[in-house]
mmCIF file of C-alpha atoms and ligand atoms in Angstrom:
data_model
loop_
_atom_site.group_PDB
_atom_site.id
_atom_site.type_symbol
_atom_site.label_atom_id
_atom_site.label_comp_id
_atom_site.label_asym_id
_atom_site.label_seq_id
_atom_site.Cartn_x
_atom_site.Cartn_y
_atom_site.Cartn_z
ATOM 1 C CA MET A 1 133.358 100.279 113.213
ATOM 2 C CA ARG A 2 132.537 103.065 115.642
ATOM 3 C CA VAL A 3 128.854 103.795 115.047
ATOM 4 C CA ALA A 4 126.413 106.235 116.580
ATOM 5 C CA PHE A 5 122.857 104.994 116.166
ATOM 6 C CA LEU A 6 120.104 107.589 116.564
ATOM 7 C CA GLY A 7 116.496 106.548 116.945
ATOM 8 C CA LEU A 8 115.441 103.394 118.808
ATOM 9 C CA GLY A 9 111.896 102.886 117.417
ATOM 10 C CA ILE A 10 110.411 99.658 116.114
ATOM 11 C CA MET A 11 113.116 99.457 113.353
ATOM 12 C CA GLY A 12 116.083 101.311 114.933
ATOM 13 C CA HIS A 13 116.168 99.211 118.091
ATOM 14 C CA SER A 14 116.611 95.965 116.210
ATOM 15 C CA MET A 15 119.079 97.505 113.741
ATOM 16 C CA ALA A 16 121.297 98.821 116.547
ATOM 17 C CA THR A 17 121.111 95.460 118.302
ATOM 18 C CA ASN A 18 122.306 93.669 115.128
ATOM 19 C CA LEU A 19 125.219 96.151 114.818
ATOM 20 C CA VAL A 20 126.285 95.286 118.353
ATOM 21 C CA LYS A 21 125.923 91.539 117.629
ATOM 22 C CA ALA A 22 128.135 91.924 114.604
ATOM 23 C CA GLY A 23 130.953 93.347 116.839
ATOM 24 C CA HIS A 24 130.654 97.040 116.056
ATOM 25 C CA GLU A 25 131.239 99.652 118.778
ATOM 26 C CA VAL A 26 127.850 101.248 119.046
ATOM 27 C CA THR A 27 126.614 104.339 120.937
ATOM 28 C CA VAL A 28 122.884 104.941 120.889
ATOM 29 C CA TRP A 29 120.633 107.902 121.411
ATOM 30 C CA ASN A 30 116.889 108.195 121.466
ATOM 31 C CA ARG A 31 114.754 111.281 121.882
ATOM 32 C CA THR A 32 112.744 109.824 124.721
ATOM 33 C CA PRO A 33 115.288 108.557 127.176
ATOM 34 C CA GLY A 34 115.058 105.131 128.839
ATOM 35 C CA LYS A 35 115.507 102.941 125.785
ATOM 36 C CA ILE A 36 118.559 100.776 125.866
ATOM 37 C CA VAL A 37 120.356 98.389 123.508
ATOM 38 C CA GLU A 38 122.278 95.636 125.238
ATOM 39 C CA GLY A 39 126.023 96.046 124.663
ATOM 40 C CA ALA A 40 125.749 99.633 123.383
ATOM 41 C CA ALA A 41 126.795 102.871 125.173
ATOM 42 C CA ILE A 42 124.091 105.495 125.698
ATOM 43 C CA ALA A 43 124.591 109.160 124.754
ATOM 44 C CA PRO A 44 122.504 112.078 126.073
ATOM 45 C CA THR A 45 122.352 113.957 122.730
ATOM 46 C CA PRO A 46 122.881 113.331 119.009
ATOM 47 C CA ALA A 47 126.008 115.468 119.136
ATOM 48 C CA ALA A 48 127.433 113.415 122.003
ATOM 49 C CA ALA A 49 126.620 110.123 120.300
ATOM 50 C CA ALA A 50 128.262 111.271 117.079
ATOM 51 C CA GLN A 51 131.480 112.438 118.891
ATOM 52 C CA GLY A 52 134.353 110.357 117.567
ATOM 53 C CA ALA A 53 132.090 108.039 115.528
ATOM 54 C CA GLU A 54 133.117 106.897 112.005
ATOM 55 C CA VAL A 55 129.461 106.533 111.010
ATOM 56 C CA VAL A 56 126.323 108.143 112.297
ATOM 57 C CA TRP A 57 123.219 106.109 111.359
ATOM 58 C CA MET A 58 119.756 107.596 111.791
ATOM 59 C CA CYS A 59 116.393 105.923 111.953
ATOM 60 C CA VAL A 60 113.788 108.399 113.083
ATOM 61 C CA ALA A 61 110.149 109.081 112.222
ATOM 62 C CA ASP A 62 110.103 111.704 109.467
ATOM 63 C CA THR A 63 111.752 114.624 107.619
ATOM 64 C CA ASP A 64 111.346 117.063 110.582
ATOM 65 C CA ALA A 65 112.821 114.493 112.956
ATOM 66 C CA VAL A 66 115.920 113.994 110.776
ATOM 67 C CA GLU A 67 116.362 117.778 110.466
ATOM 68 C CA GLN A 68 116.189 118.183 114.266
ATOM 69 C CA VAL A 69 118.653 115.251 114.898
ATOM 70 C CA LEU A 70 121.115 116.712 112.361
ATOM 71 C CA PHE A 71 120.832 120.400 112.850
ATOM 72 C CA GLY A 72 118.772 121.116 115.985
ATOM 73 C CA ALA A 73 120.140 121.981 119.387
ATOM 74 C CA ASP A 74 122.835 119.392 120.255
ATOM 75 C CA GLY A 75 122.502 117.998 116.776
ATOM 76 C CA VAL A 76 124.926 115.783 114.879
ATOM 77 C CA GLU A 77 126.251 118.819 112.931
ATOM 78 C CA GLN A 78 128.275 119.906 115.986
ATOM 79 C CA SER A 79 130.294 116.699 115.904
ATOM 80 C CA LEU A 80 130.785 116.288 112.115
ATOM 81 C CA THR A 81 134.385 115.679 111.182
ATOM 82 C CA GLN A 82 136.296 115.046 107.911
ATOM 83 C CA GLY A 83 135.574 111.576 106.562
ATOM 84 C CA MET A 84 132.670 110.797 108.833
ATOM 85 C CA ILE A 85 129.653 109.279 107.102
ATOM 86 C CA VAL A 86 126.062 110.106 107.989
ATOM 87 C CA ALA A 87 123.589 107.439 106.859
ATOM 88 C CA ASP A 88 119.781 107.862 107.059
ATOM 89 C CA SER A 89 117.439 104.881 107.104
ATOM 90 C CA SER A 90 114.321 106.901 107.933
ATOM 91 C CA THR A 91 111.881 107.345 105.013
ATOM 92 C CA ILE A 92 111.822 111.097 104.357
ATOM 93 C CA SER A 93 111.582 113.602 101.489
ATOM 94 C CA PRO A 94 114.097 113.032 98.706
ATOM 95 C CA PHE A 95 114.292 116.882 98.233
ATOM 96 C CA SER A 96 115.093 117.514 101.873
ATOM 97 C CA THR A 97 117.651 114.664 101.738
ATOM 98 C CA VAL A 98 119.591 116.459 99.027
ATOM 99 C CA LYS A 99 119.631 119.688 101.103
ATOM 100 C CA PHE A 100 120.674 117.874 104.273
ATOM 101 C CA ALA A 101 123.479 116.144 102.351
ATOM 102 C CA GLU A 102 124.763 119.426 101.032
ATOM 103 C CA ARG A 103 124.957 120.880 104.502
ATOM 104 C CA VAL A 104 126.654 117.788 105.952
ATOM 105 C CA ARG A 105 129.114 117.682 103.055
ATOM 106 C CA SER A 106 130.022 121.314 103.567
ATOM 107 C CA LYS A 107 131.500 120.172 106.900
ATOM 108 C CA GLY A 108 133.733 117.548 105.254
ATOM 109 C CA ALA A 109 131.548 114.590 106.159
ATOM 110 C CA ASP A 110 129.596 112.522 103.622
ATOM 111 C CA TYR A 111 125.878 111.608 103.417
ATOM 112 C CA VAL A 112 124.179 108.422 102.304
ATOM 113 C CA ASP A 113 120.421 107.873 102.189
ATOM 114 C CA ALA A 114 119.579 104.311 102.928
ATOM 115 C CA PRO A 115 115.916 103.615 103.547
ATOM 116 C CA MET A 116 114.990 100.000 103.841
ATOM 117 C CA THR A 117 112.286 97.467 103.389
ATOM 118 C CA GLY A 118 111.538 94.381 105.372
ATOM 119 C CA SER A 119 109.403 95.626 108.251
ATOM 120 C CA LYS A 120 109.838 94.778 111.927
ATOM 121 C CA ILE A 121 110.601 91.113 111.177
ATOM 122 C CA GLY A 122 113.336 91.960 108.640
ATOM 123 C CA ALA A 123 114.924 94.403 111.157
ATOM 124 C CA ALA A 124 114.846 91.758 113.914
ATOM 125 C CA ASN A 125 116.278 88.989 111.706
ATOM 126 C CA GLY A 126 118.862 91.236 110.023
ATOM 127 C CA THR A 127 117.294 90.579 106.577
ATOM 128 C CA LEU A 128 116.423 94.152 105.551
ATOM 129 C CA ILE A 129 116.950 95.276 101.985
ATOM 130 C CA PHE A 130 118.379 98.819 101.619
ATOM 131 C CA MET A 131 117.894 101.128 98.691
ATOM 132 C CA VAL A 132 120.794 103.500 98.769
ATOM 133 C CA GLY A 133 121.824 106.875 97.339
ATOM 134 C CA GLY A 134 125.251 108.386 97.619
ATOM 135 C CA ASN A 135 128.881 108.189 96.662
ATOM 136 C CA GLU A 136 130.076 104.699 95.780
ATOM 137 C CA ALA A 137 133.134 104.936 98.004
ATOM 138 C CA SER A 138 131.175 105.898 101.098
ATOM 139 C CA ILE A 139 128.634 103.165 100.397
ATOM 140 C CA ASP A 140 131.401 100.638 100.101
ATOM 141 C CA ARG A 141 132.904 101.843 103.376
ATOM 142 C CA ILE A 142 129.637 101.173 105.285
ATOM 143 C CA GLY A 143 129.169 97.827 103.533
ATOM 144 C CA PRO A 144 129.869 95.868 106.732
ATOM 145 C CA LEU A 145 127.100 97.751 108.510
ATOM 146 C CA PHE A 146 124.617 96.978 105.758
ATOM 147 C CA ALA A 147 125.699 93.322 106.074
ATOM 148 C CA ALA A 148 125.051 93.385 109.833
ATOM 149 C CA MET A 149 121.527 94.802 109.494
ATOM 150 C CA GLY A 150 120.323 93.400 106.147
ATOM 151 C CA LYS A 151 120.792 90.867 103.477
ATOM 152 C CA LYS A 152 121.254 93.074 100.473
ATOM 153 C CA TYR A 153 121.655 96.644 99.339
ATOM 154 C CA PHE A 154 121.043 98.278 96.000
ATOM 155 C CA ARG A 155 122.812 101.499 94.937
ATOM 156 C CA MET A 156 120.114 103.466 93.170
ATOM 157 C CA GLY A 157 122.264 106.548 92.274
ATOM 158 C CA ASP A 158 123.322 109.787 93.929
ATOM 159 C CA VAL A 159 122.104 111.162 97.245
ATOM 160 C CA GLY A 160 118.295 111.277 97.360
ATOM 161 C CA LYS A 161 117.806 108.349 95.000
ATOM 162 C CA GLY A 162 117.404 105.922 97.850
ATOM 163 C CA GLN A 163 114.531 107.992 99.194
ATOM 164 C CA ALA A 164 112.994 108.391 95.719
ATOM 165 C CA THR A 165 113.088 104.651 95.250
ATOM 166 C CA LYS A 166 111.583 103.998 98.665
ATOM 167 C CA LEU A 167 108.585 106.167 97.780
ATOM 168 C CA ALA A 168 108.079 104.279 94.578
ATOM 169 C CA MET A 169 108.322 100.990 96.487
ATOM 170 C CA ASN A 170 105.867 101.927 99.279
ATOM 171 C CA LEU A 171 103.441 103.367 96.743
ATOM 172 C CA GLN A 172 103.220 99.863 95.273
ATOM 173 C CA ILE A 173 102.833 98.173 98.705
ATOM 174 C CA ALA A 174 99.959 100.546 99.552
ATOM 175 C CA LEU A 175 98.185 99.909 96.213
ATOM 176 C CA ILE A 176 98.792 96.155 96.174
ATOM 177 C CA PHE A 177 97.470 95.900 99.736
ATOM 178 C CA GLU A 178 94.404 97.972 98.878
ATOM 179 C CA GLY A 179 93.613 95.671 95.965
ATOM 180 C CA PHE A 180 94.022 92.694 98.248
ATOM 181 C CA ALA A 181 91.826 94.206 101.007
ATOM 182 C CA GLU A 182 89.106 95.138 98.493
ATOM 183 C CA ALA A 183 89.190 91.569 97.029
ATOM 184 C CA LEU A 184 88.926 90.016 100.514
ATOM 185 C CA THR A 185 86.018 92.309 101.444
ATOM 186 C CA LEU A 186 84.077 91.622 98.256
ATOM 187 C CA ALA A 187 84.743 87.859 98.292
ATOM 188 C CA THR A 188 83.710 87.558 101.944
ATOM 189 C CA LYS A 189 80.534 89.538 101.351
ATOM 190 C CA LEU A 190 79.736 87.253 98.437
ATOM 191 C CA GLY A 191 80.178 84.176 100.688
ATOM 192 C CA VAL A 192 83.654 82.992 99.692
ATOM 193 C CA ASP A 193 85.882 81.794 102.572
ATOM 194 C CA PRO A 194 88.957 84.122 102.636
ATOM 195 C CA GLN A 195 91.232 81.244 103.512
ATOM 196 C CA LYS A 196 90.246 79.510 100.290
ATOM 197 C CA LEU A 197 90.739 82.744 98.379
ATOM 198 C CA LEU A 198 94.300 82.995 99.821
ATOM 199 C CA ALA A 199 95.108 79.437 98.742
ATOM 200 C CA LEU A 200 93.914 80.260 95.244
ATOM 201 C CA ILE A 201 95.885 83.543 95.137
ATOM 202 C CA ASP A 202 98.995 81.619 96.115
ATOM 203 C CA ALA A 203 98.557 79.229 93.159
ATOM 204 C CA THR A 204 98.101 82.031 90.559
ATOM 205 C CA MET A 205 99.927 85.075 89.128
ATOM 206 C CA VAL A 206 97.974 87.287 91.625
ATOM 207 C CA LYS A 207 100.378 85.969 94.271
ATOM 208 C CA SER A 208 102.613 88.660 95.781
ATOM 209 C CA GLY A 209 104.938 89.118 98.699
ATOM 210 C CA VAL A 210 102.537 91.647 100.198
ATOM 211 C CA VAL A 211 99.598 89.139 100.085
ATOM 212 C CA GLU A 212 101.754 86.332 101.380
ATOM 213 C CA TYR A 213 102.981 88.416 104.277
ATOM 214 C CA LYS A 214 99.768 90.073 105.306
ATOM 215 C CA GLY A 215 97.320 87.222 104.625
ATOM 216 C CA PRO A 216 97.959 85.252 107.798
ATOM 217 C CA PHE A 217 97.847 88.366 109.995
ATOM 218 C CA ILE A 218 94.486 89.291 108.601
ATOM 219 C CA LEU A 219 93.006 85.790 109.049
ATOM 220 C CA HIS A 220 94.089 85.969 112.692
ATOM 221 C CA ARG A 221 92.685 89.498 112.955
ATOM 222 C CA ASP A 222 96.178 90.637 114.171
ATOM 223 C CA PHE A 223 96.590 94.340 113.446
ATOM 224 C CA THR A 224 99.503 94.944 115.857
ATOM 225 C CA PRO A 225 101.917 97.175 114.053
ATOM 226 C CA ASN A 226 104.638 95.613 111.915
ATOM 227 C CA PHE A 227 104.526 98.771 109.812
ATOM 228 C CA PRO A 228 102.231 101.304 111.433
ATOM 229 C CA LEU A 229 99.434 102.903 109.396
ATOM 230 C CA ARG A 230 100.693 106.375 110.424
ATOM 231 C CA LEU A 231 104.086 105.721 108.784
ATOM 232 C CA MET A 232 102.575 104.293 105.608
ATOM 233 C CA HIS A 233 100.315 107.341 105.453
ATOM 234 C CA LYS A 234 103.401 109.544 105.851
ATOM 235 C CA ASP A 235 105.097 107.740 102.941
ATOM 236 C CA ILE A 236 102.012 108.052 100.760
ATOM 237 C CA LEU A 237 101.938 111.858 101.426
ATOM 238 C CA LEU A 238 105.673 112.017 100.662
ATOM 239 C CA ALA A 239 105.162 110.231 97.359
ATOM 240 C CA LEU A 240 102.200 112.507 96.450
ATOM 241 C CA GLU A 241 104.307 115.573 97.349
ATOM 242 C CA ALA A 242 107.247 114.346 95.175
ATOM 243 C CA ALA A 243 104.792 113.517 92.383
ATOM 244 C CA LYS A 244 103.341 117.046 92.468
ATOM 245 C CA GLU A 245 106.787 118.610 92.408
ATOM 246 C CA ALA A 246 107.800 116.353 89.521
ATOM 247 C CA ARG A 247 104.469 116.939 87.690
ATOM 248 C CA VAL A 248 103.506 113.261 87.799
ATOM 249 C CA LYS A 249 99.815 112.205 88.310
ATOM 250 C CA LEU A 250 99.160 109.302 90.695
ATOM 251 C CA PRO A 251 95.364 108.959 90.725
ATOM 252 C CA GLY A 252 95.353 105.472 92.328
ATOM 253 C CA LEU A 253 97.537 106.683 95.248
ATOM 254 C CA GLU A 254 95.418 109.809 95.651
ATOM 255 C CA THR A 255 92.369 107.653 96.271
ATOM 256 C CA VAL A 256 94.212 105.329 98.630
ATOM 257 C CA GLU A 257 95.489 108.346 100.549
ATOM 258 C CA GLU A 258 91.814 109.234 101.347
ATOM 259 C CA ILE A 259 91.336 105.766 102.772
ATOM 260 C CA TYR A 260 94.379 106.237 105.048
ATOM 261 C CA GLU A 261 92.948 109.671 106.115
ATOM 262 C CA MET A 262 89.584 108.045 107.085
ATOM 263 C CA ALA A 263 91.278 105.041 108.770
ATOM 264 C CA THR A 264 93.307 107.551 110.794
ATOM 265 C CA GLU A 265 90.152 109.386 111.785
ATOM 266 C CA ASP A 266 88.700 105.989 112.762
ATOM 267 C CA GLY A 267 91.437 105.648 115.406
ATOM 268 C CA ASN A 268 93.681 103.171 113.496
ATOM 269 C CA ARG A 269 96.840 105.255 113.126
ATOM 270 C CA ASP A 270 99.003 103.165 115.525
ATOM 271 C CA LEU A 271 97.812 99.849 114.205
ATOM 272 C CA ASP A 272 99.368 98.083 111.177
ATOM 273 C CA TYR A 273 98.443 99.612 107.831
ATOM 274 C CA ALA A 274 96.558 96.318 107.182
ATOM 275 C CA ALA A 275 93.859 97.882 109.524
ATOM 276 C CA THR A 276 92.719 99.926 106.493
ATOM 277 C CA LEU A 277 90.783 96.749 105.753
ATOM 278 C CA THR A 278 88.518 97.408 108.729
ATOM 279 C CA LEU A 279 87.183 100.501 107.042
ATOM 280 C CA LEU A 280 86.181 98.489 103.940
ATOM 281 C CA GLU A 281 84.605 95.929 106.253
ATOM 282 C CA LYS A 282 82.604 98.592 108.031
ATOM 283 C CA TRP A 283 81.285 99.972 104.810
ATOM 284 C CA ALA A 284 80.423 96.476 103.595
ATOM 285 C CA GLY A 285 78.959 95.281 106.875
ATOM 286 C CA VAL A 286 81.081 92.199 106.871
ATOM 287 C CA GLN A 287 84.192 90.835 108.627
ATOM 288 C CA VAL A 288 86.941 88.957 106.796
ATOM 289 C CA LYS A 289 87.178 85.763 108.818
ATOM 290 C CA SER A 290 87.853 82.205 107.736
ATOM 291 C CA GLU A 291 85.208 79.627 108.501
ATOM 292 C CA ALA A 292 88.038 77.327 109.492
ATOM 293 C CA ALA A 293 89.685 79.881 111.829
HETATM 294 P P1 NA7 B 301 108.821 104.325 115.241
HETATM 295 O O1 NA7 B 301 108.746 103.047 115.952
HETATM 296 O O2 NA7 B 301 107.646 105.236 115.224
HETATM 297 O O3 NA7 B 301 110.080 105.158 115.850
HETATM 298 C C1 NA7 B 301 110.323 106.468 115.526
HETATM 299 C C2 NA7 B 301 111.628 106.957 116.133
HETATM 300 O O4 NA7 B 301 111.833 108.322 115.726
HETATM 301 C C3 NA7 B 301 111.601 106.891 117.654
HETATM 302 O O5 NA7 B 301 112.899 106.587 118.079
HETATM 303 C C4 NA7 B 301 111.263 108.368 118.019
HETATM 304 O O6 NA7 B 301 111.705 108.754 119.210
HETATM 305 C C5 NA7 B 301 112.026 109.089 116.925
HETATM 306 N N1 NA7 B 301 111.551 110.425 116.682
HETATM 307 C C6 NA7 B 301 110.338 110.839 116.328
HETATM 308 N N2 NA7 B 301 110.279 112.183 116.159
HETATM 309 C C7 NA7 B 301 111.500 112.594 116.531
HETATM 310 C C8 NA7 B 301 112.073 113.914 116.568
HETATM 311 N N3 NA7 B 301 111.378 115.020 116.289
HETATM 312 N N4 NA7 B 301 113.384 114.006 116.943
HETATM 313 C C9 NA7 B 301 114.072 112.882 117.233
HETATM 314 N N5 NA7 B 301 113.606 111.638 117.181
HETATM 315 C C10 NA7 B 301 112.342 111.519 116.847
HETATM 316 O O7 NA7 B 301 109.248 104.174 113.719
HETATM 317 P P2 NA7 B 301 110.046 102.947 113.014
HETATM 318 O O8 NA7 B 301 111.236 102.551 113.826
HETATM 319 O O9 NA7 B 301 109.054 101.884 112.623
HETATM 320 O O10 NA7 B 301 110.462 103.703 111.645
HETATM 321 C C11 NA7 B 301 111.497 104.646 111.660
HETATM 322 C C12 NA7 B 301 111.712 105.180 110.229
HETATM 323 O O11 NA7 B 301 112.024 104.079 109.321
HETATM 324 C C13 NA7 B 301 110.419 105.806 109.629
HETATM 325 O O12 NA7 B 301 110.825 106.843 108.799
HETATM 326 C C14 NA7 B 301 109.852 104.671 108.815
HETATM 327 O O13 NA7 B 301 108.996 105.171 107.811
HETATM 328 C C15 NA7 B 301 111.061 103.893 108.317
HETATM 329 P P3 NA7 B 301 110.779 108.662 120.558
HETATM 330 O O14 NA7 B 301 111.060 107.277 121.130
HETATM 331 O O15 NA7 B 301 109.343 108.818 120.065
HETATM 332 O O16 NA7 B 301 111.189 109.750 121.460
#
């Protein structure tokens, strides 16, 4: 398919690369010039990239970024044509998504929200899992693109439901990780070797994908960003905003949001969200390190 890929950050760069590898005809655009994807053409603006494309795929930072890419100067809107599909893999507001989709659809194109999970490694290996909102026919049409970038997609309902689901998913990741980080901090302070704690967790029902994925990074004190703290913080704020609008109380997430706020002030925004642990360590006066490491 002829695909315009907009946004070559941590996730987008690998996703566009996998589209090229799968044989699609890809044109890329990134706000800051200079980023390239081998085998893809480069366009100077979103509108130029979208020109003649069957599918425009976005993966940019946040709601404002998607709005600018779509409707700003030289935005995608200028090149929308009948039958074109705009897909968005950024994690943004479900309410704004519905508004963006209405405006795109008024020009004869269709809109699919397709945020994903799987982090940097899933994007690189083409094993992302997408949660998708939109018309079934459009989602079917872009099936080959999902297959090139990921291993599975779930249709969650109409436009906006992909984003709503993503917020519900990241809310859990943030809370599960916080529980894990607090357990590590307490256990270490009480003299338990964290590596032994990890082995125990793995053998019990406390085991989880989050713990399995993050455990080794923590034991190696590797906080380089797989999923940056600033983006998880953005998703927490989006979930709290959606909850407020829907009159839902999320007291656990509200508390965790404060931790992200403090971790940001502590200079950790560009590290992995696992760096929220360092705040707990500071308060406890302890560092989570294995005796064996
Ligand atoms: P990154 O690595 O922070 O990349 C963000 C990308 O978004 C990057 O290409 C940015 O371009 C682009 N960006 C940021 N702001 C804008 C605006 N205003 N206009 C256009 N483009 C913009 O994030 P990830 O790849 O990890 O994640 C992307 C999304 O997927 C995010 O919503 C996650 O939560 C999920 P730059 O190079 O800075 O010019």
